[in-house]
Tab-separated table of C-alpha atoms and ligand atoms in Angstrom:
chain	number	residue	atom	x	y	z
A	724	MET	CA	27.077	21.524	-3.334
A	725	LYS	CA	24.014	19.487	-2.471
A	726	HIS	CA	20.923	19.723	-4.664
A	727	ASP	CA	17.446	20.867	-3.732
A	728	PRO	CA	17.400	20.641	0.050
A	729	GLU	CA	14.050	20.631	1.800
A	730	PHE	CA	14.385	24.184	3.215
A	731	ASP	CA	15.861	27.493	2.143
A	732	ILE	CA	16.439	28.652	5.727
A	733	VAL	CA	16.300	27.097	9.186
A	734	VAL	CA	16.329	29.473	12.152
A	735	TRP	CA	18.285	27.533	14.776
A	736	GLY	CA	17.712	28.670	18.364
A	737	ALA	CA	14.232	29.931	17.533
A	738	THR	CA	13.081	29.846	21.161
A	739	GLY	CA	15.776	32.205	22.475
A	740	PHE	CA	15.218	35.943	22.876
A	741	THR	CA	16.826	36.965	19.588
A	742	GLY	CA	15.732	33.755	17.880
A	743	ARG	CA	12.068	34.556	18.565
A	744	LEU	CA	12.483	38.061	17.145
A	745	ALA	CA	14.220	36.666	14.070
A	746	VAL	CA	11.397	34.162	13.565
A	747	GLU	CA	8.771	36.913	13.816
A	748	LYS	CA	10.651	39.036	11.279
A	749	LEU	CA	11.171	36.114	8.927
A	750	ALA	CA	7.496	35.098	9.194
A	751	THR	CA	6.514	38.616	8.102
A	752	ARG	CA	9.047	38.625	5.269
A	753	ALA	CA	7.990	35.141	4.152
A	754	GLN	CA	4.407	36.307	3.639
A	755	SER	CA	5.449	38.628	0.839
A	756	LEU	CA	8.033	36.186	-0.534
A	757	GLY	CA	5.451	33.457	-1.023
A	758	ASP	CA	7.671	30.554	-1.982
A	759	LEU	CA	10.220	30.717	0.847
A	760	ARG	CA	10.659	27.284	2.449
A	761	TRP	CA	11.730	27.724	6.024
A	762	ALA	CA	11.655	25.978	9.381
A	763	ILE	CA	12.319	26.695	13.031
A	764	GLY	CA	14.695	24.655	15.135
A	765	GLY	CA	15.778	24.229	18.729
A	766	ARG	CA	16.148	21.698	21.502
A	767	ASN	CA	12.690	21.932	23.059
A	768	LYS	CA	9.741	20.765	20.941
A	769	ALA	CA	7.048	22.110	23.291
A	770	LYS	CA	8.624	25.593	23.297
A	771	LEU	CA	8.938	25.524	19.516
A	772	GLU	CA	5.272	24.539	19.153
A	773	ALA	CA	4.206	27.357	21.486
A	774	LEU	CA	6.320	29.802	19.475
A	775	ARG	CA	4.783	28.616	16.209
A	776	ALA	CA	1.259	28.893	17.634
A	777	GLY	CA	1.929	32.547	18.436
A	778	LEU	CA	2.966	33.363	14.876
A	779	GLY	CA	-0.574	33.241	13.506
A	780	SER	CA	-2.224	31.299	10.735
A	781	ALA	CA	0.273	32.204	8.009
A	782	ALA	CA	3.018	30.309	9.849
A	783	ALA	CA	0.841	27.523	11.300
A	784	ASP	CA	2.481	24.863	9.119
A	785	ILE	CA	6.098	25.913	9.572
A	786	PRO	CA	8.036	22.680	10.199
A	787	ILE	CA	9.862	22.173	13.474
A	788	ILE	CA	13.301	20.599	13.752
A	789	THR	CA	14.670	19.462	17.090
A	790	GLY	CA	18.201	18.569	18.113
A	791	ASP	CA	20.947	19.409	20.547
A	792	SER	CA	23.820	21.701	19.672
A	793	HIS	CA	26.348	19.271	21.158
A	794	ASP	CA	24.990	16.281	19.256
A	795	VAL	CA	26.969	16.098	16.023
A	796	ALA	CA	24.505	13.686	14.391
A	797	SER	CA	21.550	16.026	14.936
A	798	MET	CA	23.563	19.006	13.686
A	799	GLU	CA	24.512	17.047	10.563
A	800	ALA	CA	20.886	16.052	10.003
A	801	LEU	CA	19.866	19.719	10.340
A	802	ALA	CA	22.563	20.974	7.963
A	803	ALA	CA	21.612	18.353	5.356
A	804	ARG	CA	18.021	19.598	5.172
A	805	THR	CA	18.562	23.260	4.351
A	806	SER	CA	20.462	25.665	2.113
A	807	VAL	CA	21.075	28.139	4.957
A	808	VAL	CA	21.251	27.876	8.735
A	809	CYS	CA	20.673	31.076	10.662
A	810	SER	CA	21.833	30.480	14.236
A	811	THR	CA	21.054	32.378	17.419
A	812	VAL	CA	22.209	29.646	19.807
A	813	GLY	CA	24.870	31.292	21.944
A	814	PRO	CA	27.242	31.855	23.644
A	815	TYR	CA	28.642	30.414	20.447
A	816	ALA	CA	31.861	29.306	22.110
A	817	LEU	CA	29.693	27.022	24.248
A	818	TYR	CA	27.046	25.881	21.782
A	819	GLY	CA	28.084	26.808	18.253
A	820	SER	CA	31.054	24.742	17.059
A	821	GLU	CA	29.368	21.454	16.106
A	822	LEU	CA	26.832	23.274	13.944
A	823	VAL	CA	29.478	25.227	12.032
A	824	GLY	CA	31.361	21.984	11.388
A	825	ALA	CA	28.176	20.258	10.196
A	826	CYS	CA	27.330	23.137	7.830
A	827	VAL	CA	30.844	23.148	6.402
A	828	ARG	CA	30.789	19.392	5.726
A	829	ALA	CA	27.320	19.612	4.120
A	830	GLY	CA	28.105	22.679	1.983
A	831	THR	CA	25.326	24.552	3.797
A	832	HIS	CA	25.591	28.322	4.111
A	833	TYR	CA	25.551	29.668	7.660
A	834	CYS	CA	25.123	33.027	9.397
A	835	ASP	CA	25.055	34.034	13.054
A	836	ILE	CA	25.296	37.026	15.395
A	837	SER	CA	28.394	35.960	17.257
A	838	ALA	CA	30.571	38.694	18.734
A	839	GLU	CA	33.140	36.295	20.221
A	840	PRO	CA	36.368	36.819	18.251
A	841	HIS	CA	38.230	33.946	19.936
A	842	TRP	CA	35.543	31.517	18.795
A	843	ILE	CA	35.266	33.019	15.300
A	844	ARG	CA	39.014	32.547	14.846
A	845	LYS	CA	38.730	28.978	16.134
A	846	MET	CA	36.057	28.272	13.518
A	847	MET	CA	38.154	29.913	10.780
A	848	ASP	CA	41.221	27.884	11.713
A	849	ALA	CA	39.252	24.636	11.857
A	850	TYR	CA	36.960	24.983	8.853
A	851	GLU	CA	37.917	27.711	6.415
A	852	ALA	CA	39.836	25.450	4.037
A	853	GLU	CA	37.162	22.752	4.072
A	854	ALA	CA	34.410	25.329	3.499
A	855	ALA	CA	36.257	26.515	0.400
A	856	GLU	CA	36.028	22.940	-0.896
A	857	THR	CA	32.403	22.225	0.004
A	858	GLY	CA	31.106	25.666	-1.007
A	859	ALA	CA	29.686	26.553	2.425
A	860	ARG	CA	29.687	30.310	2.999
A	861	ILE	CA	30.185	30.835	6.725
A	862	VAL	CA	29.376	34.368	7.833
A	863	HIS	CA	29.702	35.379	11.489
A	864	ALA	CA	28.888	38.757	13.072
A	865	CYS	CA	25.634	39.464	11.200
A	866	GLY	CA	24.118	41.613	13.974
A	867	MET	CA	24.845	44.996	15.501
A	868	ASP	CA	28.322	43.522	15.860
A	869	SER	CA	29.390	44.086	13.111
A	870	ILE	CA	27.109	44.873	10.147
A	871	PRO	CA	26.793	48.668	10.637
A	872	SER	CA	30.588	49.011	10.825
A	873	ASP	CA	31.461	46.479	8.154
A	874	VAL	CA	28.829	47.364	5.565
A	875	GLY	CA	29.128	51.051	6.510
A	876	VAL	CA	32.856	51.124	5.697
A	877	HIS	CA	32.212	49.174	2.485
A	878	TYR	CA	29.649	51.811	1.476
A	879	LEU	CA	31.876	54.771	2.405
A	880	GLN	CA	34.869	53.369	0.549
A	881	GLN	CA	32.834	52.745	-2.589
A	882	ARG	CA	31.658	56.362	-2.600
A	883	ALA	CA	35.195	57.619	-1.953
A	884	GLU	CA	36.429	55.550	-4.920
A	885	GLN	CA	33.656	56.878	-7.151
A	886	LEU	CA	34.199	60.529	-6.191
A	887	TYR	CA	37.950	60.726	-5.644
A	888	GLY	CA	39.325	57.638	-7.355
A	889	LYS	CA	40.844	56.352	-4.123
A	890	PRO	CA	39.743	54.846	-0.815
A	891	CYS	CA	40.109	56.510	2.580
A	892	SER	CA	43.283	55.296	4.257
A	893	ARG	CA	41.851	56.232	7.670
A	894	VAL	CA	38.269	55.702	8.779
A	895	LYS	CA	36.759	56.191	12.204
A	896	MET	CA	33.291	55.262	13.296
A	897	ARG	CA	31.644	57.436	15.940
A	898	VAL	CA	28.446	56.290	17.616
A	899	THR	CA	26.215	59.338	17.949
A	900	GLU	CA	23.062	57.674	19.264
A	901	MET	CA	22.348	54.282	20.771
A	902	GLN	CA	19.258	53.594	22.833
A	903	GLY	CA	18.116	50.200	23.966
A	904	GLY	CA	18.864	47.177	26.105
A	905	PHE	CA	20.415	43.747	25.745
A	906	SER	CA	19.315	40.158	26.081
A	907	GLY	CA	20.310	37.178	28.202
A	908	GLY	CA	22.516	35.615	25.545
A	909	THR	CA	24.640	38.755	25.328
A	910	ALA	CA	25.067	38.728	29.108
A	911	ALA	CA	25.892	35.003	28.978
A	912	SER	CA	28.528	35.605	26.286
A	913	LEU	CA	30.185	38.305	28.403
A	914	LEU	CA	30.103	36.083	31.488
A	915	HIS	CA	31.425	33.087	29.587
A	916	GLY	CA	34.256	35.104	27.991
A	917	THR	CA	35.243	36.467	31.404
A	918	GLU	CA	35.123	33.112	33.169
A	919	ALA	CA	36.841	31.149	30.391
A	920	GLY	CA	39.410	33.929	29.940
A	921	ARG	CA	40.887	33.097	33.347
A	922	THR	CA	42.293	29.833	31.980
A	923	ASP	CA	42.341	30.454	28.215
A	924	PRO	CA	44.736	33.282	27.253
A	925	SER	CA	43.515	33.223	23.639
A	926	ILE	CA	40.318	34.974	24.784
A	927	GLY	CA	42.173	38.051	26.044
A	928	GLN	CA	44.508	37.913	23.062
A	929	ALA	CA	41.499	37.827	20.706
A	930	MET	CA	40.155	41.043	22.193
A	931	THR	CA	43.400	42.997	22.210
A	932	GLU	CA	45.186	41.960	18.987
A	933	PRO	CA	43.847	44.309	16.301
A	934	TYR	CA	44.422	41.882	13.416
A	935	TYR	CA	43.400	38.718	15.261
A	936	LEU	CA	40.694	37.894	12.709
A	937	ALA	CA	42.700	38.708	9.604
A	938	PRO	CA	43.770	35.740	7.480
A	939	GLU	CA	47.078	34.096	8.314
A	940	GLY	CA	49.967	36.070	6.853
A	941	HIS	CA	47.918	39.295	7.031
A	942	ARG	CA	47.949	39.913	10.775
A	943	GLN	CA	49.836	43.166	10.754
A	944	GLY	CA	49.007	46.793	10.019
A	945	PRO	CA	49.067	50.293	11.437
A	946	ASP	CA	46.441	49.941	14.192
A	947	GLU	CA	47.436	49.694	17.850
A	948	PRO	CA	46.239	46.914	20.203
A	949	ASP	CA	42.770	47.362	21.706
A	950	ASN	CA	42.425	47.943	25.413
A	951	MET	CA	39.109	46.619	26.721
A	952	ARG	CA	39.606	48.518	29.984
A	953	SER	CA	40.558	51.857	28.554
A	954	THR	CA	39.045	54.920	30.235
A	955	LYS	CA	40.619	57.304	27.750
A	956	VAL	CA	38.386	60.181	26.701
A	957	GLU	CA	39.273	62.385	23.752
A	958	TYR	CA	37.977	65.533	22.149
A	959	ASP	CA	37.148	64.723	18.526
A	960	GLU	CA	37.272	67.778	16.274
A	961	ASP	CA	35.383	65.968	13.519
A	962	VAL	CA	32.298	65.527	15.685
A	963	GLN	CA	32.994	68.528	17.950
A	964	ALA	CA	32.488	66.508	21.118
A	965	TRP	CA	34.167	64.389	23.765
A	966	THR	CA	34.253	60.674	23.077
A	967	LYS	CA	34.765	57.574	25.224
A	968	PRO	CA	35.699	54.002	24.250
A	969	PHE	CA	32.900	52.103	22.495
A	970	PHE	CA	32.534	48.621	23.971
A	971	MET	CA	31.808	46.966	20.612
A	972	GLY	CA	34.742	48.722	18.938
A	973	PRO	CA	37.377	45.992	19.405
A	974	MET	CA	35.102	43.364	17.832
A	975	ASN	CA	33.788	45.521	14.989
A	976	SER	CA	37.249	46.795	14.082
A	977	LYS	CA	38.581	43.260	13.697
A	978	ILE	CA	35.761	42.407	11.288
A	979	VAL	CA	36.347	45.553	9.198
A	980	ARG	CA	40.090	44.785	9.004
A	981	ARG	CA	39.341	41.183	8.051
A	982	THR	CA	37.088	42.362	5.214
A	983	ASN	CA	39.883	44.550	3.878
A	984	ALA	CA	42.383	41.667	3.928
A	985	LEU	CA	39.940	39.073	2.547
A	986	LEU	CA	39.109	41.263	-0.440
A	987	GLY	CA	42.771	41.975	-1.293
A	988	TYR	CA	43.042	45.380	0.427
A	989	PRO	CA	40.526	47.538	-1.453
A	990	TYR	CA	40.867	50.050	1.448
A	991	GLY	CA	44.680	49.986	1.153
A	992	GLU	CA	47.379	48.023	2.998
A	993	ASP	CA	47.893	50.927	5.428
A	994	PHE	CA	44.184	51.228	6.173
A	995	SER	CA	43.547	52.285	9.762
A	996	TYR	CA	40.218	52.004	11.593
A	997	ASN	CA	38.823	52.734	15.065
A	998	GLU	CA	35.512	53.309	16.845
A	999	ALA	CA	34.394	55.479	19.767
A	1000	ARG	CA	31.168	56.661	21.378
A	1001	VAL	CA	30.296	60.361	21.170
A	1002	VAL	CA	29.229	61.828	24.529
A	1003	ALA	CA	28.880	65.628	24.478
A	1004	ASP	CA	30.708	68.924	24.013
A	1005	GLY	CA	32.147	71.202	26.706
A	1006	LEU	CA	33.424	70.570	30.210
A	1007	SER	CA	30.259	68.721	31.174
A	1008	GLY	CA	30.759	66.471	28.144
A	1009	ARG	CA	34.294	65.715	29.236
A	1010	ILE	CA	33.222	64.893	32.801
A	1011	LYS	CA	30.321	62.742	31.572
A	1012	ALA	CA	32.566	60.856	29.120
A	1013	LYS	CA	35.113	60.105	31.856
A	1014	ALA	CA	32.457	59.064	34.369
A	1015	GLU	CA	30.806	56.719	31.861
A	1016	ALA	CA	34.134	55.211	30.793
A	1017	LEU	CA	35.061	54.598	34.445
A	1018	GLY	CA	31.589	53.173	35.071
A	1019	TYR	CA	31.994	50.640	32.265
A	1020	VAL	CA	35.393	49.504	33.523
A	1021	ALA	CA	33.924	49.180	37.034
A	1022	PHE	CA	31.175	47.008	35.533
A	1023	LEU	CA	33.792	44.796	33.819
A	1024	SER	CA	35.653	44.505	37.132
A	1025	ALA	CA	32.430	43.466	38.855
A	1026	VAL	CA	31.883	40.821	36.163
A	1027	ALA	CA	35.458	39.579	36.605
A	1028	SER	CA	35.211	39.162	40.380
A	1029	PRO	CA	33.386	35.932	41.406
A	1030	PRO	CA	31.339	37.401	44.331
A	1031	THR	CA	30.032	40.414	42.382
A	1032	ARG	CA	29.606	38.280	39.258
A	1033	SER	CA	27.192	35.975	41.044
A	1034	LEU	CA	25.264	38.995	42.385
A	1035	LEU	CA	25.064	40.490	38.898
A	1036	LYS	CA	23.856	37.155	37.525
A	1037	LYS	CA	21.243	36.808	40.234
A	1038	TYR	CA	19.875	40.342	40.419
A	1039	VAL	CA	20.940	42.473	37.462
A	1040	LEU	CA	21.719	40.712	34.208
A	1041	PRO	CA	18.942	39.209	32.066
A	1042	GLY	CA	18.774	35.405	31.952
A	1043	SER	CA	18.419	33.203	28.877
A	1044	GLY	CA	15.238	34.066	26.971
A	1045	GLU	CA	14.990	37.479	28.657
A	1046	GLY	CA	15.594	40.922	27.200
A	1047	PRO	CA	14.147	44.393	26.729
A	1048	ASP	CA	10.356	44.789	26.654
A	1049	GLN	CA	8.430	45.505	23.488
A	1050	GLU	CA	8.299	49.250	24.034
A	1051	THR	CA	12.090	49.441	24.513
A	1052	ARG	CA	12.642	47.258	21.462
A	1053	GLU	CA	10.379	49.255	19.219
A	1054	SER	CA	11.312	52.738	20.418
A	1055	GLY	CA	15.050	52.080	20.327
A	1056	GLN	CA	17.223	53.477	17.596
A	1057	TRP	CA	20.853	53.989	16.742
A	1058	LYS	CA	22.979	56.252	14.565
A	1059	VAL	CA	26.653	56.246	13.717
A	1060	VAL	CA	28.825	58.409	11.520
A	1061	LEU	CA	31.812	57.065	9.608
A	1062	ILE	CA	34.446	59.674	8.897
A	1063	GLY	CA	37.023	58.779	6.282
A	1064	LYS	CA	40.145	60.637	5.221
A	1065	THR	CA	42.036	60.143	1.999
A	1066	ASP	CA	45.805	60.568	1.886
A	1067	ASP	CA	45.456	63.968	0.220
A	1068	GLY	CA	43.324	65.402	3.017
A	1069	THR	CA	39.775	64.958	1.754
A	1070	THR	CA	37.283	64.059	4.459
A	1071	VAL	CA	34.168	62.075	3.595
A	1072	ARG	CA	31.297	61.084	5.849
A	1073	THR	CA	28.693	58.369	5.843
A	1074	PHE	CA	25.729	58.277	8.187
A	1075	VAL	CA	24.371	54.861	9.097
A	1076	GLY	CA	21.271	54.415	11.230
A	1077	GLY	CA	18.666	51.894	12.204
A	1078	GLU	CA	15.219	51.587	13.727
A	1079	GLY	CA	14.603	49.453	16.804
A	1080	ASP	CA	16.642	48.424	19.798
A	1081	PRO	CA	20.134	47.872	18.369
A	1082	ALA	CA	21.078	44.661	20.207
A	1083	THR	CA	17.766	42.844	19.780
A	1084	ASP	CA	15.219	44.250	17.321
A	1085	SER	CA	17.621	45.772	14.818
A	1086	THR	CA	20.045	42.839	15.175
A	1087	SER	CA	17.310	40.312	14.391
A	1088	ARG	CA	16.406	42.239	11.224
A	1089	MET	CA	20.044	42.300	10.107
A	1090	LEU	CA	20.374	38.583	10.743
A	1091	VAL	CA	17.215	37.741	8.819
A	1092	GLU	CA	18.313	39.792	5.807
A	1093	SER	CA	21.726	38.107	5.926
A	1094	ALA	CA	20.059	34.680	5.882
A	1095	LEU	CA	17.752	35.720	3.042
A	1096	CYS	CA	20.700	37.109	1.120
A	1097	LEU	CA	22.629	33.839	1.484
A	1098	ALA	CA	19.537	31.875	0.421
A	1099	GLN	CA	18.064	34.012	-2.328
A	1100	ASP	CA	21.121	35.752	-3.767
A	1101	ALA	CA	23.315	32.639	-3.688
A	1102	ASP	CA	24.012	32.858	-7.438
A	1103	LYS	CA	24.878	36.563	-7.251
A	1104	ILE	CA	27.245	36.395	-4.267
A	1105	PRO	CA	30.702	36.918	-5.730
A	1106	VAL	CA	32.641	34.677	-3.342
A	1107	GLY	CA	32.639	30.907	-2.968
A	1108	GLY	CA	32.818	28.791	0.143
A	1109	GLY	CA	34.900	29.986	3.058
A	1110	SER	CA	34.798	32.002	6.241
A	1111	TRP	CA	33.602	35.467	5.340
A	1112	THR	CA	32.564	38.743	6.881
A	1113	PRO	CA	29.161	40.250	6.029
A	1114	ALA	CA	30.633	42.899	3.706
A	1115	ALA	CA	33.158	40.582	2.047
A	1116	ALA	CA	30.532	37.960	1.228
A	1117	MET	CA	27.418	39.992	0.582
A	1118	GLY	CA	28.456	43.665	0.146
A	1119	ASP	CA	25.961	45.570	-1.991
A	1120	LEU	CA	23.442	42.716	-2.051
A	1121	LEU	CA	23.126	42.931	1.718
A	1122	LEU	CA	23.224	46.721	1.734
A	1123	ASP	CA	20.187	46.845	-0.565
A	1124	ARG	CA	18.300	44.427	1.642
A	1125	LEU	CA	19.169	46.303	4.849
A	1126	THR	CA	17.875	49.591	3.470
A	1127	THR	CA	14.785	48.097	1.845
A	1128	TYR	CA	13.654	45.691	4.566
A	1129	ALA	CA	15.615	46.125	7.821
A	1130	GLY	CA	14.880	49.766	8.681
A	1131	MET	CA	18.469	50.842	8.075
A	1132	SER	CA	19.817	53.833	6.192
A	1133	PHE	CA	23.227	54.542	4.630
A	1134	GLU	CA	23.715	58.137	3.521
A	1135	PHE	CA	26.760	59.750	2.088
A	1136	GLY	CA	27.343	63.140	3.740
A	1137	PRO	CA	29.133	66.308	2.695
A	1138	SER	CA	32.868	66.078	1.987
A	1139	SER	CA	35.527	68.629	2.845
A	1140	THR	CA	39.217	69.136	2.245
A	1141	ASP	CA	41.933	70.309	4.636
A	1142	ALA	CA	42.664	73.158	2.238
A	1143	GLY	CA	39.065	74.351	2.502
A	1144	ARG	CA	39.110	74.655	6.291
A	1145	SER	CA	39.441	78.059	7.892
B	1333	LIG	N1	25.963	40.552	17.623
B	1333	LIG	C1	24.961	41.096	18.240
B	1333	LIG	O1	24.700	42.245	18.018
B	1333	LIG	C2	24.140	40.257	19.200
B	1333	LIG	C3	22.956	40.767	19.708
B	1333	LIG	C4	22.189	39.944	20.530
B	1333	LIG	C5	22.626	38.674	20.859
B	1333	LIG	N2	23.808	38.230	20.365
B	1333	LIG	C6	24.281	36.866	20.671
B	1333	LIG	O2	23.288	35.957	20.254
B	1333	LIG	C7	23.284	34.815	21.094
B	1333	LIG	C8	21.865	34.546	21.560
B	1333	LIG	O3	21.428	35.580	22.411
B	1333	LIG	P1	19.962	35.506	23.078
B	1333	LIG	O4	19.865	36.599	24.051
B	1333	LIG	O5	18.942	35.375	22.028
B	1333	LIG	O6	20.123	34.110	23.879
B	1333	LIG	P2	19.056	33.249	24.671
B	1333	LIG	O7	17.789	33.983	24.856
B	1333	LIG	O8	19.754	32.728	25.873
B	1333	LIG	O9	18.791	32.028	23.670
B	1333	LIG	C9	19.703	30.982	23.526
B	1333	LIG	C10	19.076	29.898	22.637
B	1333	LIG	O10	20.004	28.804	22.607
B	1333	LIG	C11	19.282	27.607	22.843
B	1333	LIG	N3	20.172	26.573	23.366
B	1333	LIG	C12	20.959	26.630	24.466
B	1333	LIG	N4	21.622	25.472	24.605
B	1333	LIG	C13	21.269	24.683	23.558
B	1333	LIG	C14	21.621	23.376	23.155
B	1333	LIG	N5	22.494	22.624	23.841
B	1333	LIG	N6	21.058	22.880	22.035
B	1333	LIG	C15	20.192	23.618	21.315
B	1333	LIG	N7	19.814	24.861	21.659
B	1333	LIG	C16	20.339	25.380	22.773
B	1333	LIG	C17	18.189	28.012	23.802
B	1333	LIG	O11	17.165	27.028	23.808
B	1333	LIG	P3	16.009	27.006	24.932
B	1333	LIG	O12	15.034	28.096	24.546
B	1333	LIG	O13	15.431	25.653	24.796
B	1333	LIG	O14	16.643	27.285	26.264
B	1333	LIG	C18	17.758	29.327	23.147
B	1333	LIG	O15	16.937	29.051	22.050
B	1333	LIG	C19	24.301	35.115	22.198
B	1333	LIG	O16	25.502	34.481	21.874
B	1333	LIG	C20	24.478	36.605	22.145
B	1333	LIG	O17	25.761	37.021	22.569
B	1333	LIG	C21	24.563	38.992	19.543
């Protein structure tokens, strides 16, 4: 590991939609931390200066680092100057690889909000072994994909162990509330995945194979392949409502399964996990769930077809730097429930929730706390260098930060047993 770099954290991609939010959050956090040494980075100096000017006097002296994501030398210079890089430059498959490589070689910790499993696997395959040698902790998926799922399951399983002496062999996450919008980078990632998927079969494979992100030799288990175009709706007795597929489910599930394998199967080797979105009860709930599921698949078809894709790009989807307005960001909120079952029929629940628009405001808070955790809790993090998930690397340390500073809550709910049901 290198000694005493100039910065604790560099926010790379500070001028993007999520990058700006992350910078604002970190500027606020830095005021109470006092001695945090941080900088903002991107490719456009004038934009970075304008961003810094808008942060107020407390951040007036924040250093600016410029470079281009494709320029290996500038990525290496960036990685050499800091303990942690927090990157919001995406689509990561287009702009992220050189930076991950530079961080790995420099022994610099790294976190991002990528939700592109094909690229995450590419980074794991290329750099995991070297990161173990240099000490760089590489942590992808530190946003709405996939912290609520990953840290939520970690929390639920710990409580199950404490109360019943065993983990839940089956856990399902049900999204009960999710209000908000999405930003240009998310749209760009979807468009890029769709376009590149026409010639690169690994992109489709990454979405469907349930254990695609598990370490080599651990890519099997009880869960079925994911179907990104499923319109299946189901009545879920545990939430007493109709559910539809949750579009983030395939990504989140792969991260949760990776955590289990990375940590030596604390959730069990037969651990099974899935996610769905709760719609409503009754016949109207069933009709609504089906209509929404069909609507999402129609949207994916429109994205896949070149003529409608260009119309969506031109008239509907946000561009780079664009996203929901302040009111949407601040009034947004989300809630999920994790329902776990032990082999002997005990059901346990955990409620996870967050303030702010999930894909932008809440995501930027999660990312900032992940970066702070990597920087400030470096000596307490129980794992060394490597390619980690949020829960596998940071577990309880991150959970404490999310509840204290990121507007998130994790609550253990009432348990029940099959025998106790009427
Ligand atoms: N996991 C989640 O929950 C979640 C939520 C939101 C977003 N995301 C992901 O986060 C990423 C960013 O999203 P966003 O909406 O914030 O994107 P955005 O607004 O388009 O910002 C992209 C950033 O990348 C920079 N950039 C582009 N090309 C570059 C290059 N060659 N060198 C250096 N910088 C470059 C842009 O710089 P300029 O400002 O100079 O153009 C900008 O700062 C996307 O991949 C998105 O999918 C994930």
